[in-house]
Amino acid sequence: MDNQITPITFTKKNTNSKFNDFKASHVGIRTTKYNEIIKWYEENLDFRIIRKWMVGDIQLAFIAPPNDNDFIIEIICYDSNEKSNEGIKLGYNHLSFSVQNLDETIEELTKREIPIERSFSVPIIGLRVAFISDTFGNTIEFCEEIR
C-alpha cells in the first residue's frame, strides 16, 4: 500500500443502538500543578476557562479550545504534596460521554453486565455522572444534565 492520503470515512451510523444518544463530552486530566497546566493551555493553545470549582480538597476546571464549545478538558488537581499523591496516576484520567437519560444508560450497561463503579450528582456543575471501566481499566464517564 502506498503512503497515500486517505480521508477518514465513517461507516453507517447505528441509530438502533441503545446508546445512540452518546455525544463526546470531555477528557479528564489529573495533575498536581493546577495553575501551571491551565496557564499552559491558555498561553500556548489559546484555551478558555469555562468554569473552576472545588470538590473537597480537589481543584477542578473545565477548559475549552478557542473556537469550539463541543469539547472540554477537565483539569483535576490533587494536593501538590507528593506524599498525599502516592498511588495517584497523573495524566489521562477518563473519557466522558453526555447522554440524554443516565438512568436508561445505567440500565442498559447493567443488562450487558458492565458494572457501574460509582454514580453521583455534582450540583455545582449541574451534572449527574456514572463511571465504568473498559476491559483494559480505562475509565469512562457518562453524564446527564440535572433537570
N, CA and C of each residue as an Amber inpcrd file, in Angstrom:
protein
   441
   0.8440000  -1.1910000   0.0000000   0.0000000   0.0000000   0.0000000
   0.8790000   1.2410000   0.0000000   0.5810000   2.1660000  -0.8740000
   1.3140000   3.4240000  -0.9480000   0.9750000   4.3090000   0.2430000
   1.8490000   5.2530000   0.5080000   1.5990000   6.2320000   1.5560000
   0.7380000   7.3560000   1.0010000  -0.4540000   7.0020000   0.5920000
  -1.3580000   7.9970000   0.0160000  -2.2200000   8.6160000   1.1130000
  -2.6620000   9.8160000   0.8650000  -3.5500000  10.4950000   1.7990000
  -4.9620000   9.9600000   1.5700000  -5.5310000   9.4490000   2.6320000
  -6.8720000   8.8950000   2.5490000  -7.7340000   9.5580000   3.6140000
  -8.7930000  10.2450000   3.2220000  -9.6450000  10.8810000   4.2290000
 -10.3740000   9.8190000   5.0660000 -10.6860000  10.1940000   6.2840000
 -11.4390000   9.2960000   7.1580000 -12.8730000   9.2290000   6.6530000
 -13.3630000   8.0300000   6.4930000 -14.7690000   7.8370000   6.1350000
 -15.4030000   6.9860000   7.2150000 -16.5690000   7.3760000   7.6190000
 -17.2730000   6.6670000   8.6820000 -18.2010000   5.6150000   8.1050000
 -18.3660000   4.5320000   8.8540000 -19.3820000   3.5470000   8.4850000
 -20.7470000   4.1340000   8.8420000 -21.7920000   3.4950000   8.3900000
 -23.1600000   3.9610000   8.6440000 -23.4130000   4.0600000  10.1560000
 -24.0640000   5.1270000  10.5810000 -24.4000000   5.2990000  11.9910000
 -25.3330000   4.1780000  12.4400000 -25.1800000   3.7590000  13.6870000
 -26.0240000   2.7140000  14.2650000 -27.1300000   3.3860000  15.0730000
 -28.1520000   3.8410000  14.3860000 -29.2440000   4.5620000  15.0480000
 -30.1330000   3.6420000  15.8770000 -29.9800000   2.3300000  15.7240000
 -30.7660000   1.3760000  16.5050000 -30.1210000   1.0390000  17.8430000
 -28.8970000   1.5140000  18.0650000 -28.1970000   1.2190000  19.3130000
 -28.9320000   1.8160000  20.4980000 -28.9100000   1.1090000  21.6090000
 -29.4650000   1.6420000  22.8620000 -28.6370000   2.8420000  23.3420000
 -27.4350000   2.9920000  22.7900000 -26.5420000   4.0820000  23.1720000
 -26.4480000   5.1530000  22.0870000 -27.4600000   5.2930000  21.2640000
 -27.3820000   6.2210000  20.1250000 -27.3990000   7.6930000  20.5280000
 -27.5420000   7.9780000  21.8300000 -27.5190000   9.3780000  22.2790000
 -26.1410000   9.8130000  22.7860000 -25.1400000   8.9240000  22.7580000
 -23.7930000   9.2980000  23.2190000 -23.2580000  10.4640000  22.3990000
 -22.7400000  11.4590000  23.0830000 -22.0360000  12.5780000  22.4500000
 -20.7360000  12.7730000  23.2200000 -19.6350000  12.9200000  22.5070000
 -18.3610000  13.1720000  23.1860000 -18.5130000  14.4240000  24.0420000
 -18.0850000  14.3440000  25.2810000 -18.2420000  15.4610000  26.2040000
 -16.8930000  16.0610000  26.5840000 -16.0520000  15.2540000  27.2430000
 -14.7670000  15.7830000  27.6720000 -13.7840000  14.6610000  27.9950000
 -12.5360000  15.0580000  28.1880000 -11.4750000  14.1750000  28.6550000
 -10.9510000  14.7780000  29.9470000 -10.7360000  13.9350000  30.9470000
 -10.1940000  14.3950000  32.2180000  -8.6980000  14.1650000  32.2940000
  -7.9730000  15.1490000  32.8200000  -6.5270000  15.0590000  33.0140000
  -6.2270000  15.3510000  34.4850000  -5.4900000  14.4480000  35.1360000
  -5.0730000  14.6560000  36.5230000  -3.7260000  15.3610000  36.5690000
  -3.5840000  16.2450000  37.5500000  -2.3380000  16.9900000  37.7230000
  -2.1670000  17.3520000  39.1920000  -0.9870000  17.7660000  39.5500000
  -0.7460000  18.3680000  40.8650000  -0.3440000  19.8330000  40.6960000
  -0.3970000  20.3270000  39.4690000   0.0320000  21.6930000  39.1430000
  -1.1140000  22.4340000  38.4350000  -2.1610000  22.7190000  39.1760000
  -3.4080000  23.2930000  38.6620000  -3.1800000  24.5600000  37.8390000
  -2.6090000  25.5780000  38.4550000  -2.4370000  26.8570000  37.7550000
  -1.4850000  26.7340000  36.5730000  -0.4570000  25.9120000  36.7240000
   0.5270000  25.7510000  35.6440000  -0.0870000  25.1070000  34.4110000
  -0.8960000  24.0730000  34.5910000  -1.4570000  23.3970000  33.4200000
  -2.4950000  24.2810000  32.7300000  -3.3050000  24.9800000  33.5160000
  -4.2970000  25.8830000  32.9170000  -3.5850000  26.9940000  32.1460000
  -2.5590000  27.5730000  32.7660000  -1.7900000  28.6410000  32.1060000
  -1.1790000  28.1390000  30.8000000  -0.6520000  26.9070000  30.8040000
  -0.0390000  26.3610000  29.5850000  -1.0580000  26.2840000  28.4530000
  -2.2510000  25.7510000  28.7380000  -3.2810000  25.6480000  27.7010000
  -3.7480000  27.0290000  27.2350000  -3.8630000  27.9710000  28.1700000
  -4.2660000  29.3370000  27.8020000  -3.2110000  30.0200000  26.9240000
  -1.9680000  29.9870000  27.3530000  -0.9130000  30.7270000  26.6550000
  -0.4410000  30.0570000  25.3730000  -0.4650000  28.7460000  25.3220000
   0.0830000  28.0380000  24.1710000  -0.9610000  27.6040000  23.1490000
  -2.1680000  27.3100000  23.6030000  -3.2110000  26.8330000  22.6890000
  -4.4540000  27.7130000  22.7000000  -4.3940000  28.8410000  23.4080000
  -5.4930000  29.8110000  23.4760000  -6.7820000  29.2330000  24.0520000
  -6.6770000  28.2240000  24.9130000  -7.8690000  27.6630000  25.5440000
  -8.5270000  28.6930000  26.4470000  -9.8200000  28.5060000  26.6510000
 -10.6210000  29.3910000  27.5040000 -10.9970000  28.6520000  28.7830000
 -11.0140000  29.3760000  29.9040000 -11.5070000  28.7950000  31.1560000
 -13.0270000  28.9060000  31.1380000 -13.6950000  27.7820000  31.2610000
 -15.1530000  27.7570000  31.2560000 -15.6900000  27.8240000  32.6870000
 -15.0730000  27.0560000  33.5810000 -15.5080000  27.0610000  34.9750000
 -14.4130000  26.4770000  35.8430000 -14.2840000  27.0200000  37.0660000
 -13.4010000  26.4720000  38.0910000 -14.2570000  26.1730000  39.3210000
 -13.9230000  25.0730000  40.0260000 -14.6530000  24.7350000  41.2410000
 -13.8380000  23.7750000  42.0980000 -14.3240000  23.5580000  43.3080000
 -13.6600000  22.6510000  44.2550000 -14.6510000  21.5580000  44.6570000
 -14.1100000  20.3640000  44.8720000 -14.8530000  19.2670000  45.4940000
 -13.9390000  18.7650000  46.6040000 -14.2700000  19.1050000  47.8400000
 -13.3710000  18.7870000  48.9540000 -12.0550000  19.4940000  48.7330000
 -10.9610000  18.7200000  48.7160000  -9.6250000  19.2790000  48.5060000
  -9.2010000  19.2430000  47.0440000 -10.0740000  18.8030000  46.1680000
  -9.7280000  18.6580000  44.7550000 -10.1380000  19.9210000  43.9950000
  -9.1810000  20.5260000  43.2840000  -9.4690000  21.6780000  42.4230000
  -9.7860000  21.1560000  41.0310000 -10.8500000  21.6910000  40.4320000
 -11.2390000  21.2690000  39.0920000 -11.4700000  22.4810000  38.2080000
 -11.3610000  22.2600000  36.9120000 -11.6530000  23.3040000  35.9360000
 -12.0820000  22.6520000  34.6380000 -12.9840000  23.3200000  33.9350000
 -13.3020000  22.9730000  32.5590000 -12.6350000  24.0210000  31.6880000
 -11.8620000  23.5740000  30.7010000 -11.2620000  24.4890000  29.7360000
 -11.6490000  24.0200000  28.3390000 -11.7430000  24.9600000  27.4140000
 -12.2010000  24.6260000  26.0600000 -11.3100000  25.2840000  25.0160000
 -11.2430000  24.6540000  23.8310000 -10.4830000  25.2540000  22.7340000
 -11.0210000  26.6440000  22.3970000 -10.2250000  27.4680000  21.7040000
 -10.5960000  28.8570000  21.4660000 -11.9100000  29.0600000  20.7230000
 -12.2680000  28.1650000  19.8160000 -13.4560000  28.3930000  18.9880000
 -14.3200000  27.1390000  18.8950000 -14.3780000  26.3710000  19.9790000
 -15.1460000  25.1320000  19.9670000 -15.8450000  24.9610000  21.3060000
 -17.1590000  24.9380000  21.2890000 -17.9370000  24.7270000  22.5080000
 -18.4080000  23.2790000  22.6310000 -17.8870000  22.3840000  21.7880000
 -18.3320000  20.9940000  21.8050000 -17.3270000  20.0450000  22.4470000
 -16.1980000  20.5590000  22.9260000 -15.1960000  19.7120000  23.5630000
 -14.5900000  20.4490000  24.7440000 -14.3770000  19.7070000  25.8290000
 -13.8340000  20.2800000  27.0610000 -12.7310000  19.3660000  27.5880000
 -11.7310000  19.9620000  28.2100000 -10.7810000  19.2110000  29.0240000
 -11.1060000  19.5410000  30.4760000 -11.2700000  18.5070000  31.2770000
 -11.4930000  18.6920000  32.7120000 -10.1510000  18.5290000  33.4140000
  -9.7200000  19.5800000  34.0910000  -8.4900000  19.5410000  34.8690000
  -8.8640000  19.0940000  36.2810000  -8.1760000  18.0660000  36.7740000
  -8.4470000  17.5040000  38.0970000  -7.1470000  17.5990000  38.8800000
  -7.1160000  18.4710000  39.8890000  -5.8680000  18.7160000  40.6060000
  -5.9640000  18.2440000  42.0470000  -5.0790000  17.3180000  42.3620000
  -4.9440000  16.8410000  43.7280000  -3.8770000  17.6750000  44.4210000
  -3.8190000  17.5840000  45.7280000  -2.8290000  18.3020000  46.5260000
  -1.4430000  18.1120000  45.9160000  -0.6670000  19.1770000  45.8450000
   0.6730000  19.0920000  45.2580000   1.6760000  18.4130000  46.2010000
   1.2600000  18.0720000  47.4060000   2.1090000  17.3540000  48.3530000
   2.3360000  15.9340000  47.8350000   3.5700000  15.6090000  47.4900000
   3.8790000  14.3170000  46.8790000   3.4490000  13.1410000  47.7420000
   3.5790000  13.2410000  49.0660000   3.2110000  12.1280000  49.9470000
   1.7210000  11.8270000  49.8560000   0.8920000  12.8620000  49.7140000
  -0.5530000  12.6330000  49.6490000  -0.9780000  12.1220000  48.2790000
  -0.0790000  12.1380000  47.2910000  -0.4120000  11.7100000  45.9370000
   0.1560000  10.3420000  45.5680000   0.7380000   9.6570000  46.5320000
   1.2760000   8.3330000  46.2340000   0.1470000   7.4410000  45.7170000
   0.4020000   6.7680000  44.6200000  -0.5980000   5.8650000  44.0470000
  -1.5810000   6.5420000  43.1060000  -1.5580000   7.8680000  43.0030000
  -2.4440000   8.5730000  42.0850000  -1.7360000   8.7210000  40.7490000
  -2.3660000   8.2180000  39.7070000  -1.7950000   8.3030000  38.3620000
  -2.1000000   9.6790000  37.7820000  -1.0680000  10.3990000  37.3850000
  -1.2530000  11.7150000  36.7750000  -1.3680000  11.5550000  35.2640000
  -1.9550000  12.5360000  34.5990000  -2.1680000  12.4780000  33.1570000
  -3.6030000  12.0960000  32.8450000  -3.7780000  11.3350000  31.7590000
  -5.1290000  10.9330000  31.3400000  -5.8630000  10.2890000  32.5040000
  -7.1200000  10.6860000  32.6990000  -7.9290000  10.1220000  33.7670000
  -9.1760000   9.4300000  33.2370000  -9.9390000  10.1080000  32.3830000
 -11.1740000   9.4920000  31.8880000 -11.6480000  10.1470000  30.6000000
 -12.4950000   9.4100000  29.8950000 -13.1960000   9.8690000  28.7050000
 -14.6570000   9.9910000  29.0930000 -15.3280000  11.0540000  28.6810000
 -16.7140000  11.2660000  29.0910000 -17.6440000  11.4400000  27.8920000
 -18.8200000  10.8380000  28.0230000 -19.8910000  10.9950000  27.0430000
 -21.1080000  11.5920000  27.7320000 -21.7350000  12.5820000  27.0970000
 -23.0040000  13.0740000  27.6180000 -24.1110000  12.1840000  27.0600000
 -25.1380000  11.9720000  27.8760000 -26.2850000  11.1480000  27.4930000
 -27.5630000  11.8940000  27.8430000 -28.6390000  11.5270000  27.1820000
 -29.9340000  12.1660000  27.4490000 -30.5630000  11.6720000  28.7510000
 -30.3910000  10.3670000  29.0500000 -31.0320000   9.7810000  30.2250000
 -30.0450000   8.8290000  30.8960000 -29.4460000   9.2730000  31.9860000
 -28.4280000   8.4800000  32.6680000 -29.0080000   7.1860000  33.2290000
 -30.2320000   7.2370000  33.7380000 -30.8380000   6.0220000  34.2880000
 -30.9870000   4.9440000  33.2210000 -31.4020000   5.3230000  32.0160000
 -31.5330000   4.3460000  30.9270000 -30.1680000   3.8090000  30.5070000
 -29.1550000   4.6720000  30.5050000 -27.7980000   4.2280000  30.1650000
 -27.3040000   3.2220000  31.1970000 -27.4940000   3.5280000  32.4760000
 -27.0800000   2.6090000  33.5450000 -27.8280000   1.2860000  33.4170000
 -29.1060000   1.3470000  33.1290000 -29.9060000   0.1300000  32.9730000
 -29.3570000  -0.7400000  31.8370000 -29.0320000  -0.1360000  30.7060000
 -28.5100000  -0.8990000  29.5650000 -27.1150000  -1.4520000  29.8690000
 -26.2720000  -0.6740000  30.5160000 -24.9480000  -1.1710000  30.8950000
 -25.0760000  -2.3700000  31.8310000 -25.9850000  -2.2760000  32.7790000
 -26.2150000  -3.3620000  33.7260000 -26.7190000  -4.6170000  33.0050000
 -27.6350000  -4.4430000  32.0390000 -28.1110000  -5.5840000  31.2360000
 -26.9640000  -6.2710000  30.5180000 -25.9650000  -5.4750000  30.1260000
 -24.8040000  -6.0180000  29.4120000 -23.7140000  -6.4810000  30.3820000
 -24.0630000  -6.5300000  31.6640000 -23.1690000  -6.9970000  32.7260000
 -21.8910000  -6.1710000  32.8310000 -22.0420000  -4.8680000  32.6010000
 -20.9430000  -3.9220000  32.7800000 -21.1760000  -3.2310000  34.1230000
 -20.3110000  -3.4780000  35.0960000 -20.5540000  -2.9130000  36.4300000
 -20.4010000  -1.3910000  36.4720000 -21.3130000  -0.7650000  37.1840000
 -21.2440000   0.6720000  37.4420000 -20.3440000   0.8340000  38.6700000
 -19.2170000   1.5210000  38.5100000 -18.2580000   1.6590000  39.6050000
 -18.6940000   2.6860000  40.6290000 -19.2920000   3.7700000  40.1490000
 -19.8490000   4.7870000  41.0470000 -20.7600000   5.6920000  40.2380000
 -21.7000000   6.2910000  40.9440000 -22.6500000   7.2110000  40.3150000
 -23.0530000   8.2410000  41.3600000 -23.0980000   9.5170000  40.9550000
 -23.4340000  10.5710000  41.9060000 -23.7900000  11.8450000  41.1550000
 -24.3070000  12.8140000  41.8830000 -24.6410000  14.1250000  41.3230000
 -23.5620000  15.1310000  41.6940000 -23.3240000  16.0760000  40.7840000
 -22.3880000  17.1710000  41.0260000 -23.1520000  18.4680000  40.7510000
 -23.9680000  18.9100000  41.7320000 -24.8240000  20.0860000  41.5130000
 -24.0720000  21.3430000  41.0880000 -22.8370000  21.5240000  41.5520000
 -22.0930000  22.7490000  41.2400000 -21.8500000  22.9140000  39.7410000
 -21.8410000  21.8020000  38.9880000 -21.7020000  21.8830000  37.5350000
 -22.9490000  21.3620000  36.8230000 -24.0020000  21.0460000  37.5920000
 -25.2850000  20.6750000  37.0090000 -25.3180000  19.3170000  36.3170000
 -24.5260000  18.3520000  36.8210000 -24.4690000  17.0440000  36.1720000
 -24.7020000  15.9010000  37.1490000 -25.2980000  14.8300000  36.6410000
 -25.2930000  13.5040000  37.2830000 -24.3200000  12.6760000  36.4740000
 -23.5090000  11.8580000  37.1430000 -22.4880000  11.0900000  36.4450000
 -22.4770000   9.6420000  36.9120000 -21.9670000   8.7670000  36.0350000
 -21.7420000   7.3600000  36.3690000 -20.4570000   6.9340000  35.6670000
 -19.7230000   6.0380000  36.3110000 -18.4360000   5.6010000  35.7800000
 -18.3880000   4.0900000  35.6160000 -17.7340000   3.6610000  34.5290000
 -17.4210000   2.2560000  34.2880000 -15.9530000   2.1860000  33.8770000
 -15.4370000   0.9770000  33.7210000 -14.1040000   0.7810000  33.1430000
 -14.2150000  -0.1860000  31.9880000 -13.4180000   0.0560000  30.9540000
 -13.3930000  -0.9050000  29.8520000 -12.5480000  -2.1070000  30.2630000
 -12.4040000  -3.0420000  29.3820000 -11.6960000  -4.2840000  29.6950000
 -10.2240000  -4.0680000  30.0320000  -9.6610000  -2.8970000  29.6900000
  -8.2610000  -2.5990000  29.9760000  -8.0950000  -1.6520000  31.1610000
  -9.1920000  -1.3410000  31.8470000  -9.1240000  -0.4810000  33.0270000
  -9.2320000   0.9990000  32.7470000  -9.5050000   1.3950000  31.4950000
  -9.6970000   2.8090000  31.1750000 -11.0610000   3.2660000  31.6940000
 -11.0730000   4.3920000  32.3740000 -12.3120000   4.8980000  32.9660000
 -13.1390000   5.6430000  31.9200000 -14.4340000   5.3380000  31.9160000
 -15.3880000   6.0010000  31.0210000 -16.4980000   6.5780000  31.8910000
 -16.7990000   7.8550000  31.6610000 -17.8400000   8.5530000  32.4150000
 -19.0210000   8.8230000  31.4930000 -20.2150000   8.7210000  32.0460000
 -21.4370000   9.1220000  31.3430000 -22.0590000  10.2160000  32.1910000
 -22.4790000  11.3170000  31.5470000 -23.0390000  12.4260000  32.3100000
 -24.3310000  12.9240000  31.6850000 -25.2220000  13.3510000  32.5590000
 -26.5160000  13.8840000  32.1520000 -26.7360000  15.1910000  32.8980000
 -27.2790000  16.1810000  32.2060000 -27.6030000  17.4360000  32.8750000
 -28.6950000  17.2090000  33.9160000 -28.5110000  17.7980000  35.0960000
 -29.5410000  17.7340000  36.1320000 -30.6900000  18.6210000  35.6940000
 -31.8680000  18.0800000  35.7160000 -33.0620000  18.8420000  35.3010000
 -33.9010000  19.1930000  36.4940000
